[in-house]
Amino acid sequence: MGKVSVVGVDDGHYAIKVVLENGTTFSVPSRGRAGRHMISWQSDEAGLYKTEEGHDFTVHEHLEGTDDTRFADYPRSPLNRVLVHHALRKAGLSGKDVSIATGLPVSYYYLADGQRNDALIHAKQENLRKKVSSGGQPMANIVKNVVTTEAIAAYFDQLIDMDGSPSEQFETLNDSVVGVIDIGGKTTDCAVIFPGGQQVNTERSGSNDVGVLSLYSAIESRLRSQFDLDNVPPRIIEHAIKTGTVKLSGQVEDVRELLVREKENLAEQIMAGVRTKIGSGKDLDSVLFVGGGAIVMEDQLKKYFPHHRFAKQPEFANARGMFKIAKYVFGNEGE
């Protein structure tokens, strides 16, 4: 075995976020579909995968009709395994030995009684031990997989820097009760973390099944209705969210009002779930927003907690935290 690279892999329902040891980040859309659905003029079969069990998958950022990742067994599914390997490939790790840290939502990682869900954690590790191939091309060799908790990993990211030294906000966070709200693709995770960062208030932590993918679905529906569309590819929705416009029949259409309305609706849905976990949050020293939703709906989310904090590059906060946990907490331990 050669040099083992430590990698943070936030294997989410919307995108797989990867963080390398040098701090380089990658975000690869979680868009895969069972079967072979592309023809390429190249011979390397990029985007075409076969699992150890013999199942074919196609992965591509512009692929339409992709399999919905919002199902309970996603963390231990062949689809998840293929998407993780595709992201590692995009990150330049083909043929390399890697020690990764992945994540589970809070309510998946912990059982109702606060105990770790070891059965699911081990199933997730076992899933990524199985092989994936792509036309004879080298794949990353996962030699170790530490499964962490989303939201809590993002909090850990705020405590230490990439080199393992305490961050600028370490003293403040370490002495505070912090609420973490992680808005991902399928879920919104909440965690209330006590000073020192070693204990979590399980009664005020958990997950709700609403996330950014709900916004995508709502926008798709509104665009179909407003412009009489029979097909709304993901790239059109993403462009709308980024720019407030869509290009249809060669004409640019302004959809900013539509977007604001749908973002407000989703933010209220998310906060309704958050309030069932952490309440008003007035007793917390700060509330940290992370995840892709923290970018998309920052303006809508700010008003709910005046003592809010937004992580730098919030979409990568979990992946950075996972890297740091793998490197500095579990670096010398086995799975």
GROMACS .gro file of C-alpha atoms in nm:
model
  335
    1MET     CA    1   0.000   0.000   0.000
    2GLY     CA    2   0.132   0.343  -0.095
    3LYS     CA    3   0.062   0.678   0.067
    4VAL     CA    4  -0.293   0.694   0.200
    5SER     CA    5  -0.474   1.020   0.130
    6VAL     CA    6  -0.720   1.145   0.393
    7VAL     CA    7  -1.039   1.277   0.234
    8GLY     CA    8  -1.359   1.430   0.369
    9VAL     CA    9  -1.662   1.304   0.174
   10ASP     CA   10  -2.000   1.459   0.252
   11ASP     CA   11  -2.205   1.209   0.051
   12GLY     CA   12  -2.530   1.401   0.038
   13HIS     CA   13  -2.856   1.355  -0.148
   14TYR     CA   14  -2.805   1.668  -0.361
   15ALA     CA   15  -2.428   1.662  -0.415
   16ILE     CA   16  -2.115   1.479  -0.302
   17LYS     CA   17  -1.873   1.730  -0.150
   18VAL     CA   18  -1.507   1.631  -0.132
   19VAL     CA   19  -1.227   1.801   0.063
   20LEU     CA   20  -0.862   1.704   0.010
   21GLU     CA   21  -0.570   1.743   0.249
   22ASN     CA   22  -0.449   2.058   0.072
   23GLY     CA   23  -0.792   2.218   0.117
   24THR     CA   24  -0.906   2.173  -0.243
   25THR     CA   25  -1.282   2.124  -0.268
   26PHE     CA   26  -1.505   1.950  -0.521
   27SER     CA   27  -1.884   1.940  -0.548
   28VAL     CA   28  -2.028   1.671  -0.774
   29PRO     CA   29  -2.407   1.651  -0.827
   30SER     CA   30  -2.568   1.332  -0.690
   31ARG     CA   31  -2.721   1.249  -1.027
   32GLY     CA   32  -2.717   0.882  -1.114
   33ARG     CA   33  -2.955   0.641  -1.280
   34ALA     CA   34  -2.971   0.264  -1.284
   35GLY     CA   35  -2.876   0.125  -1.627
   36ARG     CA   36  -2.670   0.260  -1.916
   37HIS     CA   37  -2.811   0.587  -2.048
   38MET     CA   38  -2.526   0.763  -2.230
   39ILE     CA   39  -2.330   0.715  -2.549
   40SER     CA   40  -1.983   0.872  -2.552
   41TRP     CA   41  -1.748   0.926  -2.846
   42GLN     CA   42  -1.467   0.862  -2.598
   43SER     CA   43  -1.364   0.508  -2.515
   44ASP     CA   44  -1.311   0.542  -2.140
   45GLU     CA   45  -1.680   0.502  -2.048
   46ALA     CA   46  -1.663   0.805  -1.820
   47GLY     CA   47  -1.985   0.816  -1.621
   48LEU     CA   48  -2.070   0.449  -1.676
   49TYR     CA   49  -2.025   0.223  -1.374
   50LYS     CA   50  -2.082  -0.138  -1.272
   51THR     CA   51  -2.113  -0.249  -0.910
   52GLU     CA   52  -1.968  -0.562  -0.754
   53GLU     CA   53  -2.319  -0.709  -0.763
   54GLY     CA   54  -2.336  -0.657  -1.142
   55HIS     CA   55  -2.567  -0.352  -1.155
   56ASP     CA   56  -2.505  -0.080  -1.415
   57PHE     CA   57  -2.532   0.292  -1.334
   58THR     CA   58  -2.493   0.610  -1.535
   59VAL     CA   59  -2.370   0.927  -1.359
   60HIS     CA   60  -2.354   1.272  -1.519
   61GLU     CA   61  -2.431   1.625  -1.405
   62HIS     CA   62  -2.670   1.685  -1.698
   63LEU     CA   63  -2.838   1.345  -1.686
   64GLU     CA   64  -3.217   1.369  -1.682
   65GLY     CA   65  -3.461   1.133  -1.513
   66THR     CA   66  -3.209   1.050  -1.242
   67ASP     CA   67  -3.296   0.821  -0.954
   68ASP     CA   68  -3.429   1.007  -0.650
   69THR     CA   69  -3.174   0.983  -0.368
   70ARG     CA   70  -3.435   1.067  -0.102
   71PHE     CA   71  -3.497   0.714   0.024
   72ALA     CA   72  -3.419   0.567   0.365
   73ASP     CA   73  -3.160   0.313   0.248
   74TYR     CA   74  -2.960   0.561   0.039
   75PRO     CA   75  -2.660   0.563   0.280
   76ARG     CA   76  -2.606   0.189   0.224
   77SER     CA   77  -2.722   0.162  -0.137
   78PRO     CA   78  -2.532   0.075  -0.456
   79LEU     CA   79  -2.636   0.418  -0.589
   80ASN     CA   80  -2.460   0.591  -0.299
   81ARG     CA   81  -2.149   0.378  -0.354
   82VAL     CA   82  -2.135   0.465  -0.723
   83LEU     CA   83  -2.184   0.837  -0.656
   84VAL     CA   84  -1.907   0.838  -0.393
   85HIS     CA   85  -1.664   0.667  -0.631
   86HIS     CA   86  -1.761   0.904  -0.912
   87ALA     CA   87  -1.686   1.202  -0.686
   88LEU     CA   88  -1.351   1.055  -0.578
   89ARG     CA   89  -1.268   1.007  -0.945
   90LYS     CA   90  -1.358   1.369  -1.022
   91ALA     CA   91  -1.132   1.474  -0.734
   92GLY     CA   92  -0.835   1.305  -0.901
   93LEU     CA   93  -0.812   1.008  -0.665
   94SER     CA   94  -0.842   0.728  -0.923
   95GLY     CA   95  -0.605   0.443  -0.841
   96LYS     CA   96  -0.510   0.591  -0.503
   97ASP     CA   97  -0.551   0.453  -0.150
   98VAL     CA   98  -0.783   0.678   0.047
   99SER     CA   99  -0.897   0.700   0.408
  100ILE     CA  100  -1.231   0.876   0.401
  101ALA     CA  101  -1.485   1.014   0.645
  102THR     CA  102  -1.850   1.014   0.538
  103GLY     CA  103  -2.164   1.125   0.720
  104LEU     CA  104  -2.515   1.042   0.832
  105PRO     CA  105  -2.797   1.278   0.935
  106VAL     CA  106  -2.830   1.319   1.312
  107SER     CA  107  -3.151   1.114   1.331
  108TYR     CA  108  -2.989   0.834   1.129
  109TYR     CA  109  -2.666   0.829   1.330
  110TYR     CA  110  -2.842   0.819   1.667
  111LEU     CA  111  -3.134   0.603   1.776
  112ALA     CA  112  -3.432   0.747   1.966
  113ASP     CA  113  -3.265   0.664   2.299
  114GLY     CA  114  -2.950   0.857   2.207
  115GLN     CA  115  -2.740   0.548   2.135
  116ARG     CA  116  -2.537   0.518   1.816
  117ASN     CA  117  -2.711   0.336   1.533
  118ASP     CA  118  -2.425   0.089   1.495
  119ALA     CA  119  -2.620  -0.134   1.256
  120LEU     CA  120  -2.659   0.147   1.001
  121ILE     CA  121  -2.307   0.279   1.057
  122HIS     CA  122  -2.158  -0.064   0.992
  123ALA     CA  123  -2.386  -0.117   0.691
  124LYS     CA  124  -2.264   0.211   0.544
  125GLN     CA  125  -1.903   0.107   0.595
  126GLU     CA  126  -1.968  -0.236   0.445
  127ASN     CA  127  -2.138  -0.080   0.142
  128LEU     CA  128  -1.831   0.126   0.057
  129ARG     CA  129  -1.604  -0.177   0.098
  130LYS     CA  130  -1.770  -0.330  -0.207
  131LYS     CA  131  -1.616  -0.258  -0.543
  132VAL     CA  132  -1.721  -0.038  -0.834
  133SER     CA  133  -1.567  -0.052  -1.182
  134SER     CA  134  -1.576   0.176  -1.486
  135GLY     CA  135  -1.457   0.032  -1.815
  136GLY     CA  136  -1.128  -0.095  -1.675
  137GLN     CA  137  -1.024   0.248  -1.546
  138PRO     CA  138  -0.860   0.264  -1.200
  139MET     CA  139  -1.088   0.352  -0.910
  140ALA     CA  140  -1.006   0.488  -0.565
  141ASN     CA  141  -0.928   0.217  -0.310
  142ILE     CA  142  -1.114   0.297   0.012
  143VAL     CA  143  -0.898   0.148   0.287
  144LYS     CA  144  -1.088   0.309   0.575
  145ASN     CA  145  -1.424   0.482   0.623
  146VAL     CA  146  -1.502   0.673   0.941
  147VAL     CA  147  -1.874   0.751   0.960
  148THR     CA  148  -1.948   1.083   1.129
  149THR     CA  149  -2.256   1.289   1.214
  150GLU     CA  150  -2.364   1.568   0.982
  151ALA     CA  151  -2.409   1.906   1.154
  152ILE     CA  152  -2.176   1.797   1.434
  153ALA     CA  153  -1.899   1.754   1.176
  154ALA     CA  154  -1.971   2.110   1.061
  155TYR     CA  155  -1.934   2.234   1.421
  156PHE     CA  156  -1.599   2.053   1.445
  157ASP     CA  157  -1.495   2.230   1.124
  158GLN     CA  158  -1.539   2.564   1.301
  159LEU     CA  159  -1.318   2.460   1.595
  160ILE     CA  160  -0.996   2.372   1.414
  161ASP     CA  161  -0.817   2.472   1.096
  162MET     CA  162  -0.709   2.238   0.817
  163ASP     CA  163  -0.367   2.193   0.980
  164GLY     CA  164  -0.524   2.080   1.309
  165SER     CA  165  -0.452   2.400   1.502
  166PRO     CA  166  -0.729   2.585   1.692
  167SER     CA  167  -0.931   2.823   1.475
  168GLU     CA  168  -0.974   3.196   1.540
  169GLN     CA  169  -1.319   3.132   1.688
  170PHE     CA  170  -1.211   2.831   1.895
  171GLU     CA  171  -1.221   3.008   2.232
  172THR     CA  172  -1.560   3.164   2.166
  173LEU     CA  173  -1.721   2.844   2.041
  174ASN     CA  174  -1.555   2.625   2.300
  175ASP     CA  175  -1.715   2.828   2.581
  176SER     CA  176  -2.058   2.851   2.416
  177VAL     CA  177  -2.378   2.655   2.373
  178VAL     CA  178  -2.415   2.644   1.996
  179GLY     CA  179  -2.708   2.544   1.779
  180VAL     CA  180  -2.614   2.403   1.440
  181ILE     CA  181  -2.866   2.401   1.154
  182ASP     CA  182  -2.745   2.203   0.854
  183ILE     CA  183  -2.972   2.242   0.550
  184GLY     CA  184  -2.887   1.969   0.304
  185GLY     CA  185  -3.056   1.816   0.003
  186LYS     CA  186  -3.302   1.578   0.170
  187THR     CA  187  -3.281   1.671   0.537
  188THR     CA  188  -3.229   1.960   0.774
  189ASP     CA  189  -3.021   1.851   1.072
  190CYS     CA  190  -3.022   2.029   1.407
  191ALA     CA  191  -2.775   1.984   1.689
  192VAL     CA  192  -2.736   2.171   2.016
  193ILE     CA  193  -2.378   2.133   2.134
  194PHE     CA  194  -2.263   2.204   2.489
  195PRO     CA  195  -1.945   2.401   2.574
  196GLY     CA  196  -1.635   2.201   2.497
  197GLY     CA  197  -1.794   2.035   2.196
  198GLN     CA  198  -1.790   1.685   2.347
  199GLN     CA  199  -2.158   1.651   2.439
  200VAL     CA  200  -2.474   1.697   2.235
  201ASN     CA  201  -2.819   1.768   2.376
  202THR     CA  202  -3.001   1.475   2.213
  203GLU     CA  203  -3.345   1.607   2.314
  204ARG     CA  204  -3.285   1.918   2.104
  205SER     CA  205  -3.108   1.749   1.814
  206GLY     CA  206  -3.243   1.555   1.519
  207SER     CA  207  -3.344   1.569   1.153
  208ASN     CA  208  -3.643   1.674   0.947
  209ASP     CA  209  -3.707   1.545   0.596
  210VAL     CA  210  -3.706   1.876   0.414
  211GLY     CA  211  -3.413   2.032   0.230
  212VAL     CA  212  -3.294   2.209  -0.083
  213LEU     CA  213  -3.426   1.937  -0.314
  214SER     CA  214  -3.775   2.044  -0.205
  215LEU     CA  215  -3.697   2.390  -0.342
  216TYR     CA  216  -3.587   2.239  -0.673
  217SER     CA  217  -3.911   2.041  -0.696
  218ALA     CA  218  -4.121   2.349  -0.620
  219ILE     CA  219  -3.937   2.564  -0.875
  220GLU     CA  220  -3.966   2.293  -1.140
  221SER     CA  221  -4.342   2.276  -1.083
  222ARG     CA  222  -4.382   2.654  -1.097
  223LEU     CA  223  -4.174   2.685  -1.416
  224ARG     CA  224  -4.373   2.409  -1.585
  225SER     CA  225  -4.698   2.586  -1.502
  226GLN     CA  226  -4.594   2.946  -1.569
  227PHE     CA  227  -4.420   2.880  -1.902
  228ASP     CA  228  -4.613   2.571  -2.019
  229LEU     CA  229  -4.300   2.353  -2.026
  230ASP     CA  230  -4.298   1.979  -2.082
  231ASN     CA  231  -3.936   1.942  -1.968
  232VAL     CA  232  -3.735   2.132  -1.706
  233PRO     CA  233  -3.375   1.999  -1.693
  234PRO     CA  234  -3.176   2.045  -1.369
  235ARG     CA  235  -2.944   2.296  -1.539
  236ILE     CA  236  -3.238   2.534  -1.598
  237ILE     CA  237  -3.340   2.517  -1.232
  238GLU     CA  238  -2.982   2.574  -1.116
  239HIS     CA  239  -2.941   2.870  -1.350
  240ALA     CA  240  -3.266   3.017  -1.220
  241ILE     CA  241  -3.151   2.988  -0.858
  242LYS     CA  242  -2.810   3.141  -0.935
  243THR     CA  243  -2.921   3.426  -1.162
  244GLY     CA  244  -3.295   3.477  -1.115
  245THR     CA  245  -3.351   3.417  -1.485
  246VAL     CA  246  -3.426   3.133  -1.726
  247LYS     CA  247  -3.361   3.118  -2.098
  248LEU     CA  248  -3.652   2.971  -2.290
  249SER     CA  249  -3.691   2.966  -2.669
  250GLY     CA  250  -3.387   3.191  -2.686
  251GLN     CA  251  -3.544   3.458  -2.462
  252VAL     CA  252  -3.433   3.550  -2.109
  253GLU     CA  253  -3.720   3.548  -1.857
  254ASP     CA  254  -3.706   3.711  -1.513
  255VAL     CA  255  -3.818   3.469  -1.240
  256ARG     CA  256  -3.687   3.648  -0.930
  257GLU     CA  257  -4.031   3.695  -0.773
  258LEU     CA  258  -4.108   3.327  -0.819
  259LEU     CA  259  -3.778   3.231  -0.655
  260VAL     CA  260  -3.821   3.461  -0.354
  261ARG     CA  261  -4.171   3.328  -0.294
  262GLU     CA  262  -4.060   2.965  -0.306
  263LYS     CA  263  -3.754   3.033  -0.088
  264GLU     CA  264  -3.974   3.203   0.172
  265ASN     CA  265  -4.212   2.906   0.169
  266LEU     CA  266  -3.931   2.654   0.213
  267ALA     CA  267  -3.756   2.859   0.481
  268GLU     CA  268  -4.077   2.860   0.686
  269GLN     CA  269  -4.116   2.483   0.641
  270ILE     CA  270  -3.758   2.430   0.753
  271MET     CA  271  -3.789   2.660   1.053
  272ALA     CA  272  -4.114   2.494   1.161
  273GLY     CA  273  -3.920   2.169   1.190
  274VAL     CA  274  -3.624   2.340   1.355
  275ARG     CA  275  -3.848   2.494   1.622
  276THR     CA  276  -3.970   2.146   1.724
  277LYS     CA  277  -3.608   2.061   1.805
  278ILE     CA  278  -3.430   2.367   1.938
  279GLY     CA  279  -3.727   2.593   2.016
  280SER     CA  280  -3.681   2.967   1.980
  281GLY     CA  281  -3.304   2.934   2.025
  282LYS     CA  282  -3.291   3.245   2.245
  283ASP     CA  283  -3.101   3.055   2.513
  284LEU     CA  284  -2.824   2.961   2.268
  285ASP     CA  285  -2.510   3.171   2.245
  286SER     CA  286  -2.514   3.146   1.866
  287VAL     CA  287  -2.682   2.958   1.582
  288LEU     CA  288  -2.456   2.829   1.305
  289PHE     CA  289  -2.603   2.775   0.958
  290VAL     CA  290  -2.425   2.530   0.728
  291GLY     CA  291  -2.505   2.321   0.420
  292GLY     CA  292  -2.603   2.415   0.067
  293GLY     CA  293  -2.931   2.564   0.187
  294ALA     CA  294  -2.737   2.824   0.386
  295ILE     CA  295  -2.617   2.968   0.055
  296VAL     CA  296  -2.940   2.942  -0.141
  297MET     CA  297  -3.162   3.088   0.135
  298GLU     CA  298  -2.926   3.305   0.341
  299ASP     CA  299  -3.147   3.614   0.313
  300GLN     CA  300  -3.455   3.419   0.422
  301LEU     CA  301  -3.283   3.241   0.712
  302LYS     CA  302  -3.113   3.540   0.875
  303LYS     CA  303  -3.436   3.684   1.013
  304TYR     CA  304  -3.514   3.380   1.229
  305PHE     CA  305  -3.211   3.407   1.458
  306PRO     CA  306  -3.050   3.749   1.520
  307HIS     CA  307  -2.746   3.571   1.670
  308HIS     CA  308  -2.683   3.373   1.351
  309ARG     CA  309  -2.346   3.275   1.208
  310PHE     CA  310  -2.288   3.148   0.854
  311ALA     CA  311  -1.988   2.924   0.796
  312LYS     CA  312  -1.743   3.019   0.524
  313GLN     CA  313  -1.832   2.813   0.216
  314PRO     CA  314  -2.115   2.654   0.417
  315GLU     CA  315  -2.178   2.384   0.158
  316PHE     CA  316  -1.834   2.238   0.241
  317ALA     CA  317  -1.853   2.275   0.622
  318ASN     CA  318  -1.949   1.911   0.678
  319ALA     CA  319  -1.689   1.778   0.435
  320ARG     CA  320  -1.417   1.990   0.595
  321GLY     CA  321  -1.523   1.873   0.940
  322MET     CA  322  -1.526   1.512   0.822
  323PHE     CA  323  -1.173   1.551   0.687
  324LYS     CA  324  -1.055   1.698   1.017
  325ILE     CA  325  -1.222   1.420   1.218
  326ALA     CA  326  -1.063   1.154   0.996
  327LYS     CA  327  -0.722   1.321   1.009
  328TYR     CA  328  -0.693   1.443   1.367
  329VAL     CA  329  -0.936   1.232   1.571
  330PHE     CA  330  -0.936   0.888   1.406
  331GLY     CA  331  -0.613   0.911   1.209
  332ASN     CA  332  -0.443   0.630   1.399
  333GLU     CA  333  -0.744   0.410   1.464
  334GLY     CA  334  -0.914   0.135   1.262
  335GLU     CA  335  -1.275   0.136   1.156
   0.00000   0.00000   0.00000
